[in-house]
Amino acid sequence: MKLDKDFFIEVAHVQKFKHGQKVCGDTFMSMKVKHDKRIIAVLSDGLGSGVRANVISTMTATMAITYSANKYDNIKAAETIMNTLPIDSVRKISYATFTIVDIDYEGKCDIIDYDNPPFILIRDGKRFATPNKQYLGNITSLSRKYTLNMASFKLQLGDKLIIFSDGVNQSGMGSNALPFGWGVDKVQEFCEYLATKYPNMAARSFAQEIVEYANANSDYEPQDDITCCVINIRKPRMLAVLTGPPVDKAKDSLMGDIVRNYEGRTAICGGTTAKILSRELQRDVEVDISTLDPIVPCSSTMEGVDLVTEGMLTMGEALKHLESKEFIGDIKTENGATKLVRLFLDSDIIEFYVGTKINDAHQDPNMPVELGIRRNTIRSIAKVLEERYLKDTKIKFL
Amino acid sequence: MDKKIKIVVCCGTTCHLMGSSEILINKEEIESQFKDQVVISGSPCLGKCKEFAAAQAPYLLINDELICQANLDKVIDKIHQILAKTEE
């Protein structure tokens, strides 16, 4: 999400299921509202755990995110959600917590919180107290009282906003070391420590650290679903991906210029592209045979370039990883595709420079595998990066 | 013999699909079988699939000589041939 060249909102979340559960009772959703220039993130924790909690929290998060995106009145939205949720047969209540974060491209941030642990805003390595308002509501039809916590403030460059479910601050509860759980204050201390020690840590890694700590508190058998979302405000990390030879040979030198002058990281996807750039930049490409993999061809190294991989197979595999439900941090294999995916996720603005020349050999019917058209694969990758990972992408065809 | 035999395996899309990794997987065995007289390395793409048919892949170079439809047997035969020549 780009505000201008120096201001970027990075959103990432990490979850750990309750021990023995196959689905998560917490739901995190985020959305870019492009026409309004806003970003919305919602965290909801359903009553109990397992499938029931998952259904309740998914419903809550979906409603909350849709209402927010359409600028529906917050209080009305909260009441509608509470009225709609199915009533638990044991506890006779309908219940899911939620936190809605609404940030516009200028950094103005509104947070509405119902029963989740308080959010933590870290500024200059310390917790920053924000002016909070409380709203006391009453739903007469359900004869229920509720409290909404609302905060409205302006985010600055370098801020980190941490939102988590009670699985984090209550982790380890009942154990000898932490009889009352980790506690919000300790979570805050840990966040301050992380932010001071690693000021440039990616949101995903930050959230991962917190979730791992909470997981360790409960002896790696969490008693509740653990979810942590981190929103980072910082300078964008740029990535240029060059793939495919240009149709017009005269544009080869243009690709060379891009790599030479790019302010950020660069990746080259494609054997022929690597050869062209090796010639243009007069730098050697060396294939790293240690990255041998049955599906993805070996990646290579080139001076001044962060990653050099083969083209279509690697990008196809990277797309599969990006689209799969599996959390990318859990993928242990090391090959060109996973390296490319990690590079994507550690960047904010990704610019694709796509050569559109078609390699006839790839379209040869004798080939054992059908290969896609580069343009289409890149479009799919850009789409999933925009929609699911909230990255900013640009595609330029050469 | 002071000059080593250089084998360059194409790691491009076409060659990978047609099985060029077979040679790379057996890199260490080949190199040790010929007592380090052979050096195997990779190339991002030799560009031969555009000149010839894709069905002729995988391609590789042995001392700059192009081998089509390369497989382990072909490579080992070729190395034997070169070694026999140099011994003569």
Short mmCIF file of C-alpha atoms in Angstrom, two decimals:
data_model
loop_
_atom_site.label_atom_id
_atom_site.label_comp_id
_atom_site.label_asym_id
_atom_site.label_seq_id
_atom_site.Cartn_x
_atom_site.Cartn_y
_atom_site.Cartn_z
CA MET A 1 0.00 0.00 0.00
CA LYS A 2 1.79 3.04 -1.21
CA LEU A 3 1.21 6.50 0.17
CA ASP A 4 4.16 8.02 -1.55
CA LYS A 5 7.65 6.76 -2.23
CA ASP A 6 8.69 6.98 1.43
CA PHE A 7 5.68 5.63 3.25
CA PHE A 8 4.43 2.10 3.10
CA ILE A 9 1.95 0.08 5.17
CA GLU A 10 2.97 -3.55 5.52
CA VAL A 11 0.48 -6.00 7.00
CA ALA A 12 1.27 -9.56 8.00
CA HIS A 13 -0.13 -12.08 10.41
CA VAL A 14 0.89 -15.43 11.87
CA GLN A 15 -1.35 -18.03 13.48
CA LYS A 16 -0.88 -21.13 15.57
CA PHE A 17 -3.80 -23.45 16.21
CA LYS A 18 -4.84 -24.67 19.63
CA HIS A 19 -3.10 -27.96 20.39
CA GLY A 20 -4.94 -30.82 18.70
CA GLN A 21 -7.15 -28.61 16.54
CA LYS A 22 -7.08 -28.71 12.77
CA VAL A 23 -8.71 -25.32 12.20
CA CYS A 24 -8.16 -21.98 13.83
CA GLY A 25 -10.81 -20.31 15.95
CA ASP A 26 -9.29 -16.91 15.21
CA THR A 27 -9.76 -15.21 11.87
CA PHE A 28 -7.63 -12.49 10.40
CA MET A 29 -8.63 -10.68 7.23
CA SER A 30 -7.17 -7.72 5.46
CA MET A 31 -8.28 -5.78 2.45
CA LYS A 32 -7.13 -2.97 0.27
CA VAL A 33 -9.89 -0.54 -0.68
CA LYS A 34 -8.20 0.87 -3.73
CA HIS A 35 -10.75 3.48 -4.75
CA ASP A 36 -10.88 4.91 -1.23
CA LYS A 37 -7.14 4.56 -0.66
CA ARG A 38 -7.57 2.67 2.57
CA ILE A 39 -6.39 -0.56 4.08
CA ILE A 40 -8.55 -2.52 6.48
CA ALA A 41 -7.50 -5.35 8.77
CA VAL A 42 -9.79 -7.34 11.04
CA LEU A 43 -8.98 -9.83 13.77
CA SER A 44 -11.77 -11.88 15.29
CA ASP A 45 -11.63 -14.54 17.99
CA GLY A 46 -14.59 -16.91 18.13
CA LEU A 47 -16.00 -18.39 21.32
CA GLY A 48 -14.35 -21.70 22.17
CA SER A 49 -12.15 -23.38 19.59
CA GLY A 50 -12.28 -25.63 16.57
CA VAL A 51 -14.82 -25.54 13.78
CA ARG A 52 -17.52 -23.67 15.70
CA ALA A 53 -15.15 -20.89 16.72
CA ASN A 54 -13.83 -20.79 13.17
CA VAL A 55 -17.31 -20.31 11.74
CA ILE A 56 -18.25 -17.59 14.24
CA SER A 57 -14.99 -15.69 13.83
CA THR A 58 -15.08 -15.99 10.03
CA MET A 59 -18.61 -14.60 9.98
CA THR A 60 -17.65 -11.77 12.30
CA ALA A 61 -14.51 -10.86 10.39
CA THR A 62 -16.27 -10.99 7.04
CA MET A 63 -19.09 -8.76 8.23
CA ALA A 64 -16.73 -6.36 9.97
CA ILE A 65 -14.47 -5.98 6.96
CA THR A 66 -17.38 -5.47 4.57
CA TYR A 67 -19.07 -2.90 6.80
CA SER A 68 -15.80 -1.02 7.24
CA ALA A 69 -15.00 -1.06 3.55
CA ASN A 70 -18.40 0.49 2.89
CA LYS A 71 -18.03 3.01 5.74
CA TYR A 72 -21.01 1.67 7.62
CA ASP A 73 -21.51 3.20 11.06
CA ASN A 74 -19.25 1.34 13.54
CA ILE A 75 -21.73 1.03 16.35
CA LYS A 76 -24.50 -0.15 14.10
CA ALA A 77 -22.08 -2.63 12.53
CA ALA A 78 -21.06 -4.01 15.93
CA GLU A 79 -24.68 -4.45 16.97
CA THR A 80 -25.60 -6.10 13.68
CA ILE A 81 -22.74 -8.56 14.10
CA MET A 82 -23.80 -9.46 17.64
CA ASN A 83 -27.41 -9.86 16.55
CA THR A 84 -26.51 -12.09 13.63
CA LEU A 85 -24.19 -14.60 15.26
CA PRO A 86 -25.70 -18.00 16.08
CA ILE A 87 -26.31 -18.59 19.78
CA ASP A 88 -24.10 -21.15 21.47
CA SER A 89 -26.17 -24.08 22.76
CA VAL A 90 -24.07 -24.52 25.92
CA ARG A 91 -23.34 -20.97 26.97
CA LYS A 92 -26.53 -19.46 25.51
CA ILE A 93 -24.67 -16.48 24.07
CA SER A 94 -23.44 -15.53 20.68
CA TYR A 95 -19.97 -14.30 20.87
CA ALA A 96 -16.88 -13.38 18.93
CA THR A 97 -14.46 -10.57 19.61
CA PHE A 98 -13.20 -8.26 16.91
CA THR A 99 -10.68 -5.54 16.25
CA ILE A 100 -11.03 -3.42 13.14
CA VAL A 101 -8.08 -1.37 11.93
CA ASP A 102 -8.74 1.17 9.22
CA ILE A 103 -5.73 3.07 7.86
CA ASP A 104 -5.82 5.50 4.98
CA TYR A 105 -2.94 6.30 2.67
CA GLU A 106 -2.05 9.39 4.68
CA GLY A 107 -1.52 7.40 7.85
CA LYS A 108 -4.76 8.26 9.64
CA CYS A 109 -5.68 5.24 11.68
CA ASP A 110 -8.97 4.26 13.34
CA ILE A 111 -9.22 1.24 15.57
CA ILE A 112 -12.40 -0.23 16.97
CA ASP A 113 -11.96 -3.02 19.43
CA TYR A 114 -14.48 -5.30 21.08
CA ASP A 115 -13.09 -7.55 23.82
CA ASN A 116 -9.76 -8.35 22.21
CA PRO A 117 -6.56 -7.59 24.15
CA PRO A 118 -5.54 -3.93 23.68
CA PHE A 119 -3.44 -3.20 20.62
CA ILE A 120 0.17 -2.08 21.04
CA LEU A 121 1.59 0.84 19.11
CA ILE A 122 5.38 0.97 19.16
CA ARG A 123 6.98 4.29 18.29
CA ASP A 124 10.75 4.83 18.62
CA GLY A 125 11.12 1.49 20.39
CA LYS A 126 8.61 2.37 23.14
CA ARG A 127 4.90 1.84 23.56
CA PHE A 128 3.04 4.96 22.52
CA ALA A 129 -0.14 5.70 24.42
CA THR A 130 -2.95 6.71 22.12
CA PRO A 131 -6.04 8.62 23.16
CA ASN A 132 -8.77 5.99 23.58
CA LYS A 133 -12.49 6.49 23.83
CA GLN A 134 -15.00 4.04 25.19
CA TYR A 135 -18.50 3.51 24.02
CA LEU A 136 -20.96 1.70 26.23
CA GLY A 137 -23.68 0.02 24.22
CA ASN A 138 -26.75 -1.93 25.10
CA ILE A 139 -28.62 -4.32 22.85
CA THR A 140 -32.09 -4.46 24.33
CA SER A 141 -33.31 -7.40 22.27
CA LEU A 142 -30.51 -9.58 23.66
CA SER A 143 -30.42 -7.68 26.98
CA ARG A 144 -26.68 -7.43 26.62
CA LYS A 145 -24.29 -4.62 27.44
CA TYR A 146 -21.04 -4.22 25.58
CA THR A 147 -18.07 -1.86 25.49
CA LEU A 148 -16.32 -0.71 22.34
CA ASN A 149 -12.84 0.75 22.61
CA MET A 150 -12.13 3.29 19.93
CA ALA A 151 -8.86 4.97 19.10
CA SER A 152 -8.07 7.47 16.41
CA PHE A 153 -4.57 8.70 15.69
CA LYS A 154 -2.02 9.44 13.00
CA LEU A 155 0.66 6.90 12.18
CA GLN A 156 4.25 7.93 11.52
CA LEU A 157 7.13 6.44 9.64
CA GLY A 158 8.72 3.68 11.74
CA ASP A 159 5.57 2.86 13.72
CA LYS A 160 4.59 -0.72 14.43
CA LEU A 161 1.05 -1.65 15.30
CA ILE A 162 0.59 -5.03 16.97
CA ILE A 163 -2.79 -6.68 17.33
CA PHE A 164 -3.23 -10.09 18.88
CA SER A 165 -5.82 -12.52 20.15
CA ASP A 166 -5.99 -13.55 23.82
CA GLY A 167 -4.08 -16.71 22.90
CA VAL A 168 -0.95 -14.53 23.02
CA ASN A 169 -1.31 -12.74 26.36
CA GLN A 170 -2.88 -15.76 28.07
CA SER A 171 -0.27 -18.20 26.79
CA GLY A 172 1.22 -20.34 29.51
CA MET A 173 -1.62 -19.60 31.93
CA GLY A 174 -1.68 -22.06 34.79
CA SER A 175 1.93 -23.09 34.40
CA ASN A 176 4.42 -22.69 37.24
CA ALA A 177 6.41 -20.06 35.41
CA LEU A 178 3.45 -17.95 34.32
CA PRO A 179 0.45 -18.69 36.54
CA PHE A 180 -1.51 -15.78 35.05
CA GLY A 181 -0.24 -16.14 31.52
CA TRP A 182 2.23 -14.02 29.60
CA GLY A 183 0.24 -10.83 30.20
CA VAL A 184 -0.21 -7.74 28.05
CA ASP A 185 2.60 -5.88 29.86
CA LYS A 186 5.09 -8.65 29.14
CA VAL A 187 3.94 -8.82 25.52
CA GLN A 188 4.51 -5.08 25.32
CA GLU A 189 8.02 -5.43 26.82
CA PHE A 190 8.83 -8.14 24.31
CA CYS A 191 7.59 -5.97 21.42
CA GLU A 192 9.66 -3.03 22.64
CA TYR A 193 12.69 -5.29 22.91
CA LEU A 194 12.19 -6.65 19.38
CA ALA A 195 11.54 -3.20 17.90
CA THR A 196 14.68 -1.78 19.54
CA LYS A 197 16.91 -4.68 18.65
CA TYR A 198 15.64 -5.22 15.10
CA PRO A 199 14.14 -1.93 13.92
CA ASN A 200 13.98 -3.11 10.32
CA MET A 201 12.38 -6.47 10.97
CA ALA A 202 9.66 -7.43 8.48
CA ALA A 203 6.10 -7.53 9.82
CA ARG A 204 5.83 -11.24 9.09
CA SER A 205 8.99 -12.06 11.08
CA PHE A 206 7.90 -9.79 13.92
CA ALA A 207 4.55 -11.56 14.20
CA GLN A 208 6.30 -14.91 13.93
CA GLU A 209 8.61 -14.05 16.87
CA ILE A 210 5.65 -13.14 19.08
CA VAL A 211 3.66 -16.24 18.14
CA GLU A 212 6.68 -18.50 18.70
CA TYR A 213 7.27 -16.95 22.13
CA ALA A 214 3.62 -17.50 23.08
CA ASN A 215 3.85 -21.05 21.76
CA ALA A 216 6.96 -21.68 23.86
CA ASN A 217 5.18 -20.27 26.95
CA SER A 218 2.63 -23.04 26.64
CA ASP A 219 5.27 -25.76 26.15
CA TYR A 220 4.45 -25.97 22.43
CA GLU A 221 0.96 -27.24 23.21
CA PRO A 222 -1.05 -24.00 23.02
CA GLN A 223 -4.29 -24.03 25.02
CA ASP A 224 -5.93 -21.47 22.74
CA ASP A 225 -5.54 -20.31 19.16
CA ILE A 226 -2.72 -17.82 18.86
CA THR A 227 -2.92 -15.04 16.28
CA CYS A 228 -0.74 -12.00 15.94
CA CYS A 229 -0.95 -9.30 13.29
CA VAL A 230 1.75 -6.70 12.79
CA ILE A 231 1.34 -3.54 10.75
CA ASN A 232 4.56 -1.81 9.87
CA ILE A 233 4.88 1.74 8.60
CA ARG A 234 8.15 2.21 6.82
CA LYS A 235 9.99 3.00 3.69
CA PRO A 236 9.04 0.61 0.94
CA ARG A 237 11.41 -2.15 -0.04
CA MET A 238 11.59 -2.28 -3.80
CA LEU A 239 12.09 -5.36 -5.94
CA ALA A 240 12.54 -5.51 -9.68
CA VAL A 241 11.88 -8.82 -11.37
CA LEU A 242 13.23 -9.13 -14.88
CA THR A 243 11.90 -12.01 -16.88
CA GLY A 244 11.87 -12.97 -20.51
CA PRO A 245 13.80 -11.63 -23.47
CA PRO A 246 12.37 -8.47 -25.09
CA VAL A 247 10.83 -8.89 -28.53
CA ASP A 248 13.04 -6.15 -29.86
CA LYS A 249 16.72 -6.94 -29.39
CA ALA A 250 17.49 -3.23 -29.10
CA LYS A 251 15.73 -3.26 -25.73
CA ASP A 252 18.27 -5.68 -24.25
CA SER A 253 20.39 -2.75 -23.14
CA LEU A 254 17.36 -1.24 -21.39
CA MET A 255 17.16 -4.33 -19.19
CA GLY A 256 20.82 -3.93 -18.39
CA ASP A 257 20.21 -0.33 -17.34
CA ILE A 258 17.37 -1.36 -15.05
CA VAL A 259 19.56 -3.81 -13.14
CA ARG A 260 22.47 -1.38 -13.02
CA ASN A 261 20.48 1.58 -11.71
CA TYR A 262 17.71 0.02 -9.67
CA GLU A 263 17.25 1.34 -6.14
CA GLY A 264 16.32 -1.88 -4.43
CA ARG A 265 16.72 -5.56 -4.94
CA THR A 266 16.67 -7.29 -8.28
CA ALA A 267 15.76 -10.78 -9.42
CA ILE A 268 16.17 -12.38 -12.82
CA CYS A 269 13.84 -15.21 -13.83
CA GLY A 270 14.76 -16.96 -17.02
CA GLY A 271 17.81 -18.66 -18.48
CA THR A 272 17.87 -16.60 -21.63
CA THR A 273 17.23 -13.40 -19.66
CA ALA A 274 20.17 -14.25 -17.42
CA LYS A 275 22.36 -14.76 -20.49
CA ILE A 276 21.27 -11.44 -21.99
CA LEU A 277 21.97 -9.59 -18.76
CA SER A 278 25.25 -11.38 -18.28
CA ARG A 279 26.25 -10.07 -21.71
CA GLU A 280 24.86 -6.57 -21.17
CA LEU A 281 26.36 -6.12 -17.72
CA GLN A 282 29.49 -8.15 -18.44
CA ARG A 283 29.01 -10.12 -15.26
CA ASP A 284 29.31 -13.91 -15.06
CA VAL A 285 26.36 -16.13 -14.18
CA GLU A 286 27.18 -19.22 -12.21
CA VAL A 287 24.73 -22.06 -11.76
CA ASP A 288 24.51 -23.20 -8.16
CA ILE A 289 24.26 -26.97 -8.56
CA SER A 290 23.62 -27.44 -4.83
CA THR A 291 20.06 -26.13 -5.36
CA LEU A 292 19.14 -29.17 -7.46
CA ASP A 293 15.45 -30.02 -7.13
CA PRO A 294 13.16 -32.46 -8.97
CA ILE A 295 10.68 -29.78 -10.07
CA VAL A 296 12.51 -26.49 -10.08
CA PRO A 297 15.72 -26.11 -12.07
CA CYS A 298 18.88 -24.89 -10.36
CA SER A 299 19.11 -21.22 -9.47
CA SER A 300 22.23 -19.22 -10.24
CA THR A 301 24.20 -16.33 -8.86
CA MET A 302 25.28 -13.08 -10.48
CA GLU A 303 27.18 -10.23 -8.91
CA GLY A 304 24.86 -7.41 -7.84
CA VAL A 305 21.69 -9.43 -8.42
CA ASP A 306 19.84 -10.94 -5.48
CA LEU A 307 18.43 -13.97 -7.23
CA VAL A 308 18.81 -15.59 -10.63
CA THR A 309 16.46 -18.46 -11.46
CA GLU A 310 15.08 -20.32 -14.42
CA GLY A 311 11.87 -18.83 -15.83
CA MET A 312 8.56 -20.54 -16.45
CA LEU A 313 8.87 -23.61 -14.19
CA THR A 314 10.15 -21.57 -11.25
CA MET A 315 7.51 -18.89 -11.59
CA GLY A 316 4.76 -21.48 -12.00
CA GLU A 317 5.91 -23.16 -8.81
CA ALA A 318 6.19 -19.80 -7.02
CA LEU A 319 2.61 -19.02 -8.03
CA LYS A 320 1.50 -22.36 -6.58
CA HIS A 321 3.18 -21.52 -3.27
CA LEU A 322 1.62 -18.06 -3.18
CA GLU A 323 -1.84 -19.43 -3.87
CA SER A 324 -1.66 -22.38 -1.46
CA LYS A 325 -3.07 -22.15 2.04
CA GLU A 326 0.16 -23.41 3.51
CA PHE A 327 1.98 -20.77 5.50
CA ILE A 328 5.07 -19.82 3.57
CA GLY A 329 7.29 -19.88 6.68
CA ASP A 330 6.50 -23.58 7.08
CA ILE A 331 7.88 -24.51 3.68
CA LYS A 332 11.29 -25.94 4.33
CA THR A 333 12.43 -26.77 0.79
CA GLU A 334 15.14 -24.58 -0.65
CA ASN A 335 14.88 -24.05 -4.37
CA GLY A 336 14.57 -21.23 -6.86
CA ALA A 337 10.81 -20.98 -6.38
CA THR A 338 10.81 -20.77 -2.58
CA LYS A 339 13.67 -18.26 -2.70
CA LEU A 340 11.66 -16.17 -5.15
CA VAL A 341 8.57 -16.36 -2.95
CA ARG A 342 10.53 -15.21 0.10
CA LEU A 343 11.96 -12.35 -1.92
CA PHE A 344 8.42 -11.34 -2.96
CA LEU A 345 7.15 -11.44 0.59
CA ASP A 346 10.09 -9.44 1.92
CA SER A 347 9.38 -6.63 -0.55
CA ASP A 348 6.61 -4.04 -0.68
CA ILE A 349 6.69 -2.69 -4.19
CA ILE A 350 7.38 -5.26 -6.86
CA GLU A 351 8.02 -4.17 -10.41
CA PHE A 352 7.94 -6.77 -13.14
CA TYR A 353 9.79 -6.08 -16.35
CA VAL A 354 8.49 -8.69 -18.73
CA GLY A 355 9.99 -9.50 -22.09
CA THR A 356 7.26 -10.85 -24.32
CA LYS A 357 9.28 -12.85 -26.80
CA ILE A 358 7.95 -16.39 -26.94
CA ASN A 359 10.35 -19.31 -26.88
CA ASP A 360 9.02 -21.62 -29.60
CA ALA A 361 10.62 -24.62 -27.94
CA HIS A 362 8.29 -24.14 -24.96
CA GLN A 363 5.29 -24.49 -27.25
CA ASP A 364 6.63 -27.62 -28.94
CA PRO A 365 3.99 -30.37 -28.58
CA ASN A 366 6.78 -32.88 -27.93
CA MET A 367 7.42 -31.31 -24.54
CA PRO A 368 6.28 -33.54 -21.69
CA VAL A 369 4.75 -30.63 -19.74
CA GLU A 370 2.56 -27.85 -20.98
CA LEU A 371 4.17 -24.50 -20.31
CA GLY A 372 2.17 -21.35 -19.75
CA ILE A 373 2.62 -18.03 -21.42
CA ARG A 374 4.91 -15.77 -19.42
CA ARG A 375 2.59 -12.76 -19.49
CA ASN A 376 -0.28 -14.73 -17.98
CA THR A 377 1.82 -16.29 -15.23
CA ILE A 378 3.16 -12.86 -14.26
CA ARG A 379 -0.34 -11.39 -14.23
CA SER A 380 -1.52 -14.18 -11.91
CA ILE A 381 1.47 -13.68 -9.60
CA ALA A 382 0.88 -9.92 -9.49
CA LYS A 383 -2.81 -10.46 -8.77
CA VAL A 384 -2.23 -12.80 -5.84
CA LEU A 385 0.51 -10.53 -4.44
CA GLU A 386 -1.86 -7.56 -4.57
CA GLU A 387 -4.93 -9.27 -3.21
CA ARG A 388 -3.62 -11.72 -0.73
CA TYR A 389 -0.36 -10.18 0.39
CA LEU A 390 -1.32 -6.50 -0.09
CA LYS A 391 1.79 -5.73 -2.13
CA ASP A 392 2.01 -3.00 -4.68
CA THR A 393 2.85 -4.37 -8.12
CA LYS A 394 3.58 -2.92 -11.51
CA ILE A 395 4.00 -4.77 -14.77
CA LYS A 396 5.91 -3.33 -17.68
CA PHE A 397 6.11 -5.22 -20.93
CA LEU A 398 9.21 -4.89 -23.03
CA MET B 1 46.89 -35.09 -18.21
CA ASP B 2 46.82 -31.45 -17.28
CA LYS B 3 43.69 -30.37 -19.13
CA LYS B 4 40.39 -31.31 -17.54
CA ILE B 5 37.33 -32.24 -19.55
CA LYS B 6 34.74 -29.50 -19.16
CA ILE B 7 31.08 -30.44 -19.21
CA VAL B 8 28.50 -27.64 -19.27
CA VAL B 9 24.93 -28.79 -18.61
CA CYS B 10 22.04 -26.61 -19.73
CA CYS B 11 19.66 -25.81 -16.85
CA GLY B 12 17.10 -24.01 -19.01
CA THR B 13 13.40 -24.80 -18.94
CA THR B 14 13.35 -27.11 -21.94
CA CYS B 15 16.45 -29.07 -20.99
CA HIS B 16 15.34 -29.41 -17.38
CA LEU B 17 12.01 -30.85 -18.49
CA MET B 18 13.76 -33.23 -20.84
CA GLY B 19 15.98 -34.52 -18.06
CA SER B 20 19.21 -32.54 -17.85
CA SER B 21 19.21 -32.86 -14.07
CA GLU B 22 20.11 -36.56 -14.47
CA ILE B 23 23.66 -35.51 -15.17
CA LEU B 24 23.76 -32.96 -12.37
CA ILE B 25 22.41 -35.48 -9.83
CA ASN B 26 25.26 -37.82 -10.77
CA LYS B 27 27.84 -35.02 -10.86
CA GLU B 28 29.90 -36.34 -7.97
CA GLU B 29 29.88 -39.94 -9.17
CA ILE B 30 31.03 -38.96 -12.65
CA GLU B 31 33.72 -36.68 -11.31
CA SER B 32 35.05 -39.31 -8.91
CA GLN B 33 34.78 -42.12 -11.49
CA PHE B 34 37.18 -40.24 -13.72
CA LYS B 35 39.40 -39.25 -10.82
CA ASP B 36 38.74 -35.55 -11.11
CA GLN B 37 39.66 -35.34 -14.78
CA VAL B 38 36.15 -34.06 -15.40
CA VAL B 39 34.54 -30.83 -14.23
CA ILE B 40 30.78 -30.49 -14.45
CA SER B 41 29.11 -27.11 -14.27
CA GLY B 42 25.77 -25.65 -15.26
CA SER B 43 24.62 -22.90 -17.57
CA PRO B 44 21.38 -20.94 -17.14
CA CYS B 45 20.57 -21.65 -20.78
CA LEU B 46 22.69 -22.65 -23.75
CA GLY B 47 20.02 -21.33 -26.10
CA LYS B 48 20.13 -24.44 -28.29
CA CYS B 49 16.43 -25.23 -28.01
CA LYS B 50 15.76 -22.19 -30.17
CA GLU B 51 18.21 -23.29 -32.83
CA PHE B 52 17.18 -26.95 -32.93
CA ALA B 53 14.03 -28.81 -31.98
CA ALA B 54 12.95 -29.09 -28.37
CA ALA B 55 12.74 -32.86 -28.80
CA GLN B 56 16.54 -32.88 -29.20
CA ALA B 57 16.96 -31.59 -25.63
CA PRO B 58 18.60 -31.90 -23.18
CA TYR B 59 21.69 -30.29 -24.57
CA LEU B 60 25.12 -30.11 -23.05
CA LEU B 61 28.62 -29.19 -24.06
CA ILE B 62 31.62 -31.44 -23.60
CA ASN B 63 34.78 -29.47 -24.31
CA ASP B 64 32.61 -27.12 -26.40
CA GLU B 65 31.20 -29.97 -28.47
CA LEU B 66 27.41 -30.02 -28.51
CA ILE B 67 25.66 -33.22 -27.38
CA CYS B 68 21.94 -33.58 -28.18
CA GLN B 69 19.49 -35.78 -26.26
CA ALA B 70 22.12 -36.15 -23.63
CA ASN B 71 21.92 -38.86 -21.02
CA LEU B 72 24.29 -40.49 -18.61
CA ASP B 73 25.45 -43.23 -21.02
CA LYS B 74 26.16 -40.77 -23.80
CA VAL B 75 28.17 -38.53 -21.49
CA ILE B 76 30.25 -41.38 -20.08
CA ASP B 77 30.91 -42.83 -23.58
CA LYS B 78 32.02 -39.42 -24.76
CA ILE B 79 34.38 -38.97 -21.81
CA HIS B 80 35.91 -42.39 -22.52
CA GLN B 81 36.39 -41.42 -26.16
CA ILE B 82 38.14 -38.17 -25.27
CA LEU B 83 40.34 -39.89 -22.68
CA ALA B 84 41.29 -42.63 -25.19
CA LYS B 85 42.26 -40.00 -27.75
CA THR B 86 44.49 -38.07 -25.36
CA GLU B 87 46.23 -41.28 -24.26
CA GLU B 88 47.17 -42.21 -27.82
#
